Amino acid sequence: MLLKAFLTTFALVFLAELGDKTQLATMLLVSQGQPMKMVFLGAASALVLSSLIGVLAGAWLGKIFPPNVIQNGAGVAFIGIGILLLLGKF
């Protein structure tokens, strides 16, 4: 059960992060001459911290709302952010 949770989470985060703005930003930093090791450590630390915040927020929200409400809210938030990005407001 624990291994399944780990592998599912790994696969989802890995696929979601491929080609995103963070990966492009790290590529840009290294291409501008920043030390690869420091860029990697900085990016990895940021991802770990943002994941910790997501886990803690999910645990807290999971005590208040049923999973389908959280999933629907996340979907609405993604759509809203996408619209703002398309309109150049974000």
PDB file of N, CA and C in Angstrom:
ATOM      1  N   MET A   1       0.819  -1.199   0.000  1.00  0.00           N
ATOM      2  CA  MET A   1       0.000   0.000   0.000  1.00  0.00           C
ATOM      3  C   MET A   1       0.865   1.267   0.000  1.00  0.00           C
ATOM      4  N   LEU A   2       1.896   1.286   0.855  1.00  0.00           N
ATOM      5  CA  LEU A   2       2.775   2.455   0.894  1.00  0.00           C
ATOM      6  C   LEU A   2       3.547   2.613  -0.410  1.00  0.00           C
ATOM      7  N   LEU A   3       4.038   1.506  -0.950  1.00  0.00           N
ATOM      8  CA  LEU A   3       4.785   1.570  -2.206  1.00  0.00           C
ATOM      9  C   LEU A   3       3.894   2.054  -3.342  1.00  0.00           C
ATOM     10  N   LYS A   4       2.643   1.604  -3.353  1.00  0.00           N
ATOM     11  CA  LYS A   4       1.707   2.047  -4.395  1.00  0.00           C
ATOM     12  C   LYS A   4       1.480   3.547  -4.303  1.00  0.00           C
ATOM     13  N   ALA A   5       1.294   4.067  -3.098  1.00  0.00           N
ATOM     14  CA  ALA A   5       1.101   5.513  -2.914  1.00  0.00           C
ATOM     15  C   ALA A   5       2.332   6.276  -3.381  1.00  0.00           C
ATOM     16  N   PHE A   6       3.518   5.758  -3.028  1.00  0.00           N
ATOM     17  CA  PHE A   6       4.766   6.403  -3.445  1.00  0.00           C
ATOM     18  C   PHE A   6       4.890   6.427  -4.963  1.00  0.00           C
ATOM     19  N   LEU A   7       4.703   5.273  -5.598  1.00  0.00           N
ATOM     20  CA  LEU A   7       4.872   5.182  -7.055  1.00  0.00           C
ATOM     21  C   LEU A   7       3.835   6.006  -7.804  1.00  0.00           C
ATOM     22  N   THR A   8       2.600   6.008  -7.324  1.00  0.00           N
ATOM     23  CA  THR A   8       1.559   6.820  -7.954  1.00  0.00           C
ATOM     24  C   THR A   8       1.895   8.299  -7.858  1.00  0.00           C
ATOM     25  N   THR A   9       2.303   8.729  -6.677  1.00  0.00           N
ATOM     26  CA  THR A   9       2.667  10.130  -6.487  1.00  0.00           C
ATOM     27  C   THR A   9       3.862  10.507  -7.341  1.00  0.00           C
ATOM     28  N   PHE A  10       4.886   9.645  -7.341  1.00  0.00           N
ATOM     29  CA  PHE A  10       6.069   9.908  -8.150  1.00  0.00           C
ATOM     30  C   PHE A  10       5.698  10.071  -9.620  1.00  0.00           C
ATOM     31  N   ALA A  11       4.923   9.137 -10.143  1.00  0.00           N
ATOM     32  CA  ALA A  11       4.555   9.176 -11.560  1.00  0.00           C
ATOM     33  C   ALA A  11       3.753  10.429 -11.898  1.00  0.00           C
ATOM     34  N   LEU A  12       2.777  10.769 -11.058  1.00  0.00           N
ATOM     35  CA  LEU A  12       1.953  11.945 -11.331  1.00  0.00           C
ATOM     36  C   LEU A  12       2.766  13.234 -11.295  1.00  0.00           C
ATOM     37  N   VAL A  13       3.601  13.395 -10.265  1.00  0.00           N
ATOM     38  CA  VAL A  13       4.397  14.623 -10.159  1.00  0.00           C
ATOM     39  C   VAL A  13       5.442  14.671 -11.264  1.00  0.00           C
ATOM     40  N   PHE A  14       6.094  13.558 -11.540  1.00  0.00           N
ATOM     41  CA  PHE A  14       7.110  13.537 -12.591  1.00  0.00           C
ATOM     42  C   PHE A  14       6.513  13.936 -13.937  1.00  0.00           C
ATOM     43  N   LEU A  15       5.388  13.328 -14.290  1.00  0.00           N
ATOM     44  CA  LEU A  15       4.761  13.657 -15.577  1.00  0.00           C
ATOM     45  C   LEU A  15       4.230  15.089 -15.602  1.00  0.00           C
ATOM     46  N   ALA A  16       3.686  15.554 -14.480  1.00  0.00           N
ATOM     47  CA  ALA A  16       3.149  16.916 -14.436  1.00  0.00           C
ATOM     48  C   ALA A  16       4.253  17.960 -14.555  1.00  0.00           C
ATOM     49  N   GLU A  17       5.445  17.642 -14.063  1.00  0.00           N
ATOM     50  CA  GLU A  17       6.533  18.617 -14.067  1.00  0.00           C
ATOM     51  C   GLU A  17       7.333  18.637 -15.364  1.00  0.00           C
ATOM     52  N   LEU A  18       7.185  17.621 -16.209  1.00  0.00           N
ATOM     53  CA  LEU A  18       7.942  17.603 -17.467  1.00  0.00           C
ATOM     54  C   LEU A  18       7.510  18.769 -18.360  1.00  0.00           C
ATOM     55  N   GLY A  19       8.470  19.566 -18.750  1.00  0.00           N
ATOM     56  CA  GLY A  19       8.196  20.652 -19.688  1.00  0.00           C
ATOM     57  C   GLY A  19       7.421  21.815 -19.107  1.00  0.00           C
ATOM     58  N   ASP A  20       7.305  21.906 -17.785  1.00  0.00           N
ATOM     59  CA  ASP A  20       6.561  23.033 -17.219  1.00  0.00           C
ATOM     60  C   ASP A  20       7.475  24.251 -17.092  1.00  0.00           C
ATOM     61  N   LYS A  21       6.926  25.338 -16.585  1.00  0.00           N
ATOM     62  CA  LYS A  21       7.683  26.587 -16.478  1.00  0.00           C
ATOM     63  C   LYS A  21       8.900  26.447 -15.575  1.00  0.00           C
ATOM     64  N   THR A  22       8.794  25.636 -14.543  1.00  0.00           N
ATOM     65  CA  THR A  22       9.920  25.450 -13.633  1.00  0.00           C
ATOM     66  C   THR A  22      11.082  24.788 -14.345  1.00  0.00           C
ATOM     67  N   GLN A  23      10.798  23.752 -15.116  1.00  0.00           N
ATOM     68  CA  GLN A  23      11.861  23.074 -15.838  1.00  0.00           C
ATOM     69  C   GLN A  23      12.499  24.013 -16.860  1.00  0.00           C
ATOM     70  N   LEU A  24      11.692  24.790 -17.538  1.00  0.00           N
ATOM     71  CA  LEU A  24      12.233  25.751 -18.507  1.00  0.00           C
ATOM     72  C   LEU A  24      13.078  26.809 -17.811  1.00  0.00           C
ATOM     73  N   ALA A  25      12.647  27.252 -16.632  1.00  0.00           N
ATOM     74  CA  ALA A  25      13.413  28.250 -15.888  1.00  0.00           C
ATOM     75  C   ALA A  25      14.766  27.686 -15.447  1.00  0.00           C
ATOM     76  N   THR A  26      14.785  26.438 -14.994  1.00  0.00           N
ATOM     77  CA  THR A  26      16.060  25.850 -14.578  1.00  0.00           C
ATOM     78  C   THR A  26      16.988  25.668 -15.779  1.00  0.00           C
ATOM     79  N   MET A  27      16.428  25.303 -16.929  1.00  0.00           N
ATOM     80  CA  MET A  27      17.252  25.185 -18.135  1.00  0.00           C
ATOM     81  C   MET A  27      17.848  26.543 -18.499  1.00  0.00           C
ATOM     82  N   LEU A  28      17.046  27.597 -18.369  1.00  0.00           N
ATOM     83  CA  LEU A  28      17.524  28.940 -18.673  1.00  0.00           C
ATOM     84  C   LEU A  28      18.652  29.349 -17.732  1.00  0.00           C
ATOM     85  N   LEU A  29      18.481  29.078 -16.441  1.00  0.00           N
ATOM     86  CA  LEU A  29      19.518  29.444 -15.476  1.00  0.00           C
ATOM     87  C   LEU A  29      20.846  28.758 -15.782  1.00  0.00           C
ATOM     88  N   VAL A  30      20.796  27.474 -16.096  1.00  0.00           N
ATOM     89  CA  VAL A  30      22.027  26.747 -16.403  1.00  0.00           C
ATOM     90  C   VAL A  30      22.622  27.246 -17.716  1.00  0.00           C
ATOM     91  N   SER A  31      21.774  27.532 -18.693  1.00  0.00           N
ATOM     92  CA  SER A  31      22.292  28.013 -19.983  1.00  0.00           C
ATOM     93  C   SER A  31      22.926  29.390 -19.852  1.00  0.00           C
ATOM     94  N   GLN A  32      22.564  30.143 -18.813  1.00  0.00           N
ATOM     95  CA  GLN A  32      23.150  31.463 -18.571  1.00  0.00           C
ATOM     96  C   GLN A  32      24.423  31.379 -17.732  1.00  0.00           C
ATOM     97  N   GLY A  33      24.847  30.158 -17.434  1.00  0.00           N
ATOM     98  CA  GLY A  33      26.112  29.988 -16.744  1.00  0.00           C
ATOM     99  C   GLY A  33      26.024  29.759 -15.247  1.00  0.00           C
ATOM    100  N   GLN A  34      24.820  29.640 -14.712  1.00  0.00           N
ATOM    101  CA  GLN A  34      24.701  29.340 -13.287  1.00  0.00           C
ATOM    102  C   GLN A  34      25.202  27.922 -13.030  1.00  0.00           C
ATOM    103  N   PRO A  35      25.803  27.684 -11.860  1.00  0.00           N
ATOM    104  CA  PRO A  35      26.335  26.334 -11.560  1.00  0.00           C
ATOM    105  C   PRO A  35      25.230  25.281 -11.538  1.00  0.00           C
ATOM    106  N   MET A  36      25.409  24.225 -12.314  1.00  0.00           N
ATOM    107  CA  MET A  36      24.382  23.178 -12.437  1.00  0.00           C
ATOM    108  C   MET A  36      23.984  22.600 -11.088  1.00  0.00           C
ATOM    109  N   LYS A  37      24.970  22.315 -10.253  1.00  0.00           N
ATOM    110  CA  LYS A  37      24.682  21.693  -8.961  1.00  0.00           C
ATOM    111  C   LYS A  37      23.790  22.612  -8.109  1.00  0.00           C
ATOM    112  N   MET A  38      24.090  23.914  -8.105  1.00  0.00           N
ATOM    113  CA  MET A  38      23.313  24.851  -7.289  1.00  0.00           C
ATOM    114  C   MET A  38      21.904  25.052  -7.851  1.00  0.00           C
ATOM    115  N   VAL A  39      21.792  25.081  -9.175  1.00  0.00           N
ATOM    116  CA  VAL A  39      20.465  25.192  -9.793  1.00  0.00           C
ATOM    117  C   VAL A  39      19.634  23.964  -9.448  1.00  0.00           C
ATOM    118  N   PHE A  40      20.249  22.783  -9.551  1.00  0.00           N
ATOM    119  CA  PHE A  40      19.539  21.556  -9.213  1.00  0.00           C
ATOM    120  C   PHE A  40      19.110  21.559  -7.754  1.00  0.00           C
ATOM    121  N   LEU A  41      20.034  21.885  -6.856  1.00  0.00           N
ATOM    122  CA  LEU A  41      19.707  21.883  -5.427  1.00  0.00           C
ATOM    123  C   LEU A  41      18.620  22.908  -5.097  1.00  0.00           C
ATOM    124  N   GLY A  42      18.696  24.074  -5.710  1.00  0.00           N
ATOM    125  CA  GLY A  42      17.671  25.097  -5.481  1.00  0.00           C
ATOM    126  C   GLY A  42      16.307  24.665  -5.998  1.00  0.00           C
ATOM    127  N   ALA A  43      16.278  24.127  -7.208  1.00  0.00           N
ATOM    128  CA  ALA A  43      15.011  23.682  -7.793  1.00  0.00           C
ATOM    129  C   ALA A  43      14.437  22.499  -7.026  1.00  0.00           C
ATOM    130  N   ALA A  44      15.295  21.546  -6.659  1.00  0.00           N
ATOM    131  CA  ALA A  44      14.829  20.371  -5.917  1.00  0.00           C
ATOM    132  C   ALA A  44      14.296  20.776  -4.542  1.00  0.00           C
ATOM    133  N   SER A  45      14.986  21.684  -3.874  1.00  0.00           N
ATOM    134  CA  SER A  45      14.529  22.156  -2.560  1.00  0.00           C
ATOM    135  C   SER A  45      13.183  22.872  -2.667  1.00  0.00           C
ATOM    136  N   ALA A  46      13.022  23.675  -3.701  1.00  0.00           N
ATOM    137  CA  ALA A  46      11.758  24.380  -3.899  1.00  0.00           C
ATOM    138  C   ALA A  46      10.620  23.398  -4.161  1.00  0.00           C
ATOM    139  N   LEU A  47      10.885  22.369  -4.953  1.00  0.00           N
ATOM    140  CA  LEU A  47       9.857  21.367  -5.240  1.00  0.00           C
ATOM    141  C   LEU A  47       9.489  20.591  -3.977  1.00  0.00           C
ATOM    142  N   VAL A  48      10.501  20.254  -3.170  1.00  0.00           N
ATOM    143  CA  VAL A  48      10.227  19.541  -1.906  1.00  0.00           C
ATOM    144  C   VAL A  48       9.380  20.410  -0.990  1.00  0.00           C
ATOM    145  N   LEU A  49       9.738  21.686  -0.849  1.00  0.00           N
ATOM    146  CA  LEU A  49       8.979  22.579   0.037  1.00  0.00           C
ATOM    147  C   LEU A  49       7.556  22.792  -0.469  1.00  0.00           C
ATOM    148  N   SER A  50       7.397  23.006  -1.767  1.00  0.00           N
ATOM    149  CA  SER A  50       6.043  23.210  -2.301  1.00  0.00           C
ATOM    150  C   SER A  50       5.218  21.930  -2.176  1.00  0.00           C
ATOM    151  N   SER A  51       5.868  20.773  -2.302  1.00  0.00           N
ATOM    152  CA  SER A  51       5.156  19.501  -2.115  1.00  0.00           C
ATOM    153  C   SER A  51       4.738  19.327  -0.662  1.00  0.00           C
ATOM    154  N   LEU A  52       5.607  19.713   0.279  1.00  0.00           N
ATOM    155  CA  LEU A  52       5.263  19.637   1.699  1.00  0.00           C
ATOM    156  C   LEU A  52       4.054  20.512   2.003  1.00  0.00           C
ATOM    157  N   ILE A  53       4.044  21.711   1.450  1.00  0.00           N
ATOM    158  CA  ILE A  53       2.899  22.604   1.657  1.00  0.00           C
ATOM    159  C   ILE A  53       1.634  21.973   1.081  1.00  0.00           C
ATOM    160  N   GLY A  54       1.737  21.359  -0.102  1.00  0.00           N
ATOM    161  CA  GLY A  54       0.587  20.693  -0.703  1.00  0.00           C
ATOM    162  C   GLY A  54       0.079  19.532   0.131  1.00  0.00           C
ATOM    163  N   VAL A  55       1.000  18.749   0.684  1.00  0.00           N
ATOM    164  CA  VAL A  55       0.608  17.606   1.526  1.00  0.00           C
ATOM    165  C   VAL A  55      -0.079  18.100   2.793  1.00  0.00           C
ATOM    166  N   LEU A  56       0.507  19.101   3.441  1.00  0.00           N
ATOM    167  CA  LEU A  56      -0.091  19.627   4.673  1.00  0.00           C
ATOM    168  C   LEU A  56      -1.455  20.257   4.403  1.00  0.00           C
ATOM    169  N   ALA A  57      -1.554  21.027   3.311  1.00  0.00           N
ATOM    170  CA  ALA A  57      -2.839  21.646   2.964  1.00  0.00           C
ATOM    171  C   ALA A  57      -3.867  20.578   2.610  1.00  0.00           C
ATOM    172  N   GLY A  58      -3.445  19.549   1.890  1.00  0.00           N
ATOM    173  CA  GLY A  58      -4.359  18.464   1.530  1.00  0.00           C
ATOM    174  C   GLY A  58      -4.865  17.710   2.747  1.00  0.00           C
ATOM    175  N   ALA A  59      -3.964  17.466   3.704  1.00  0.00           N
ATOM    176  CA  ALA A  59      -4.373  16.777   4.936  1.00  0.00           C
ATOM    177  C   ALA A  59      -5.377  17.628   5.708  1.00  0.00           C
ATOM    178  N   TRP A  60      -5.119  18.917   5.786  1.00  0.00           N
ATOM    179  CA  TRP A  60      -6.021  19.825   6.500  1.00  0.00           C
ATOM    180  C   TRP A  60      -7.371  19.933   5.782  1.00  0.00           C
ATOM    181  N   LEU A  61      -7.329  20.159   4.463  1.00  0.00           N
ATOM    182  CA  LEU A  61      -8.575  20.288   3.702  1.00  0.00           C
ATOM    183  C   LEU A  61      -9.362  18.987   3.697  1.00  0.00           C
ATOM    184  N   GLY A  62      -8.633  17.846   3.718  1.00  0.00           N
ATOM    185  CA  GLY A  62      -9.293  16.545   3.727  1.00  0.00           C
ATOM    186  C   GLY A  62     -10.095  16.286   4.988  1.00  0.00           C
ATOM    187  N   LYS A  63      -9.768  16.991   6.048  1.00  0.00           N
ATOM    188  CA  LYS A  63     -10.533  16.877   7.293  1.00  0.00           C
ATOM    189  C   LYS A  63     -11.807  17.715   7.256  1.00  0.00           C
ATOM    190  N   ILE A  64     -11.830  18.695   6.361  1.00  0.00           N
ATOM    191  CA  ILE A  64     -12.964  19.633   6.300  1.00  0.00           C
ATOM    192  C   ILE A  64     -13.916  19.290   5.159  1.00  0.00           C
ATOM    193  N   PHE A  65     -13.345  18.937   3.999  1.00  0.00           N
ATOM    194  CA  PHE A  65     -14.147  18.718   2.798  1.00  0.00           C
ATOM    195  C   PHE A  65     -13.981  17.288   2.295  1.00  0.00           C
ATOM    196  N   PRO A  66     -15.009  16.737   1.638  1.00  0.00           N
ATOM    197  CA  PRO A  66     -14.845  15.435   0.990  1.00  0.00           C
ATOM    198  C   PRO A  66     -13.919  15.557  -0.229  1.00  0.00           C
ATOM    199  N   PRO A  67     -13.268  14.452  -0.616  1.00  0.00           N
ATOM    200  CA  PRO A  67     -12.303  14.495  -1.722  1.00  0.00           C
ATOM    201  C   PRO A  67     -12.862  15.062  -3.028  1.00  0.00           C
ATOM    202  N   ASN A  68     -14.120  14.775  -3.345  1.00  0.00           N
ATOM    203  CA  ASN A  68     -14.665  15.277  -4.619  1.00  0.00           C
ATOM    204  C   ASN A  68     -14.766  16.801  -4.624  1.00  0.00           C
ATOM    205  N   VAL A  69     -15.026  17.417  -3.476  1.00  0.00           N
ATOM    206  CA  VAL A  69     -15.086  18.883  -3.401  1.00  0.00           C
ATOM    207  C   VAL A  69     -13.699  19.468  -3.633  1.00  0.00           C
ATOM    208  N   ILE A  70     -12.677  18.857  -3.048  1.00  0.00           N
ATOM    209  CA  ILE A  70     -11.304  19.320  -3.242  1.00  0.00           C
ATOM    210  C   ILE A  70     -10.888  19.156  -4.702  1.00  0.00           C
ATOM    211  N   GLN A  71     -11.244  18.011  -5.293  1.00  0.00           N
ATOM    212  CA  GLN A  71     -10.897  17.766  -6.702  1.00  0.00           C
ATOM    213  C   GLN A  71     -11.592  18.769  -7.614  1.00  0.00           C
ATOM    214  N   ASN A  72     -12.873  19.012  -7.388  1.00  0.00           N
ATOM    215  CA  ASN A  72     -13.598  19.982  -8.213  1.00  0.00           C
ATOM    216  C   ASN A  72     -13.056  21.395  -8.026  1.00  0.00           C
ATOM    217  N   GLY A  73     -12.721  21.735  -6.780  1.00  0.00           N
ATOM    218  CA  GLY A  73     -12.142  23.053  -6.518  1.00  0.00           C
ATOM    219  C   GLY A  73     -10.808  23.229  -7.223  1.00  0.00           C
ATOM    220  N   ALA A  74      -9.981  22.176  -7.209  1.00  0.00           N
ATOM    221  CA  ALA A  74      -8.695  22.244  -7.908  1.00  0.00           C
ATOM    222  C   ALA A  74      -8.913  22.405  -9.411  1.00  0.00           C
ATOM    223  N   GLY A  75      -9.894  21.701  -9.952  1.00  0.00           N
ATOM    224  CA  GLY A  75     -10.195  21.826 -11.383  1.00  0.00           C
ATOM    225  C   GLY A  75     -10.634  23.231 -11.753  1.00  0.00           C
ATOM    226  N   VAL A  76     -11.488  23.811 -10.940  1.00  0.00           N
ATOM    227  CA  VAL A  76     -11.944  25.186 -11.185  1.00  0.00           C
ATOM    228  C   VAL A  76     -10.768  26.153 -11.087  1.00  0.00           C
ATOM    229  N   ALA A  77      -9.891  25.939 -10.092  1.00  0.00           N
ATOM    230  CA  ALA A  77      -8.725  26.811  -9.934  1.00  0.00           C
ATOM    231  C   ALA A  77      -7.807  26.720 -11.154  1.00  0.00           C
ATOM    232  N   PHE A  78      -7.561  25.504 -11.665  1.00  0.00           N
ATOM    233  CA  PHE A  78      -6.718  25.339 -12.849  1.00  0.00           C
ATOM    234  C   PHE A  78      -7.327  26.048 -14.058  1.00  0.00           C
ATOM    235  N   ILE A  79      -8.624  25.909 -14.238  1.00  0.00           N
ATOM    236  CA  ILE A  79      -9.288  26.574 -15.361  1.00  0.00           C
ATOM    237  C   ILE A  79      -9.187  28.087 -15.204  1.00  0.00           C
ATOM    238  N   GLY A  80      -9.432  28.568 -13.989  1.00  0.00           N
ATOM    239  CA  GLY A  80      -9.349  30.008 -13.730  1.00  0.00           C
ATOM    240  C   GLY A  80      -7.957  30.557 -13.998  1.00  0.00           C
ATOM    241  N   ILE A  81      -6.936  29.851 -13.534  1.00  0.00           N
ATOM    242  CA  ILE A  81      -5.563  30.293 -13.769  1.00  0.00           C
ATOM    243  C   ILE A  81      -5.250  30.258 -15.262  1.00  0.00           C
ATOM    244  N   GLY A  82      -5.724  29.231 -15.968  1.00  0.00           N
ATOM    245  CA  GLY A  82      -5.512  29.146 -17.408  1.00  0.00           C
ATOM    246  C   GLY A  82      -6.137  30.321 -18.151  1.00  0.00           C
ATOM    247  N   ILE A  83      -7.348  30.692 -17.756  1.00  0.00           N
ATOM    248  CA  ILE A  83      -8.016  31.834 -18.387  1.00  0.00           C
ATOM    249  C   ILE A  83      -7.232  33.117 -18.118  1.00  0.00           C
ATOM    250  N   LEU A  84      -6.789  33.300 -16.862  1.00  0.00           N
ATOM    251  CA  LEU A  84      -6.009  34.489 -16.530  1.00  0.00           C
ATOM    252  C   LEU A  84      -4.701  34.534 -17.319  1.00  0.00           C
ATOM    253  N   LEU A  85      -4.055  33.385 -17.490  1.00  0.00           N
ATOM    254  CA  LEU A  85      -2.836  33.337 -18.284  1.00  0.00           C
ATOM    255  C   LEU A  85      -3.096  33.702 -19.740  1.00  0.00           C
ATOM    256  N   LEU A  86      -4.190  33.176 -20.287  1.00  0.00           N
ATOM    257  CA  LEU A  86      -4.534  33.491 -21.680  1.00  0.00           C
ATOM    258  C   LEU A  86      -4.845  34.974 -21.867  1.00  0.00           C
ATOM    259  N   LEU A  87      -5.440  35.578 -20.858  1.00  0.00           N
ATOM    260  CA  LEU A  87      -5.794  36.996 -20.936  1.00  0.00           C
ATOM    261  C   LEU A  87      -4.625  37.908 -20.574  1.00  0.00           C
ATOM    262  N   GLY A  88      -3.516  37.323 -20.148  1.00  0.00           N
ATOM    263  CA  GLY A  88      -2.343  38.107 -19.786  1.00  0.00           C
ATOM    264  C   GLY A  88      -2.494  38.818 -18.458  1.00  0.00           C
ATOM    265  N   LYS A  89      -3.365  38.346 -17.599  1.00  0.00           N
ATOM    266  CA  LYS A  89      -3.617  38.981 -16.308  1.00  0.00           C
ATOM    267  C   LYS A  89      -2.833  38.343 -15.177  1.00  0.00           C
ATOM    268  N   PHE A  90      -2.061  37.310 -15.494  1.00  0.00           N
ATOM    269  CA  PHE A  90      -1.387  36.555 -14.437  1.00  0.00           C
ATOM    270  C   PHE A  90       0.059  36.359 -14.765  1.00  0.00           C
TER     271      PHE A  90
END
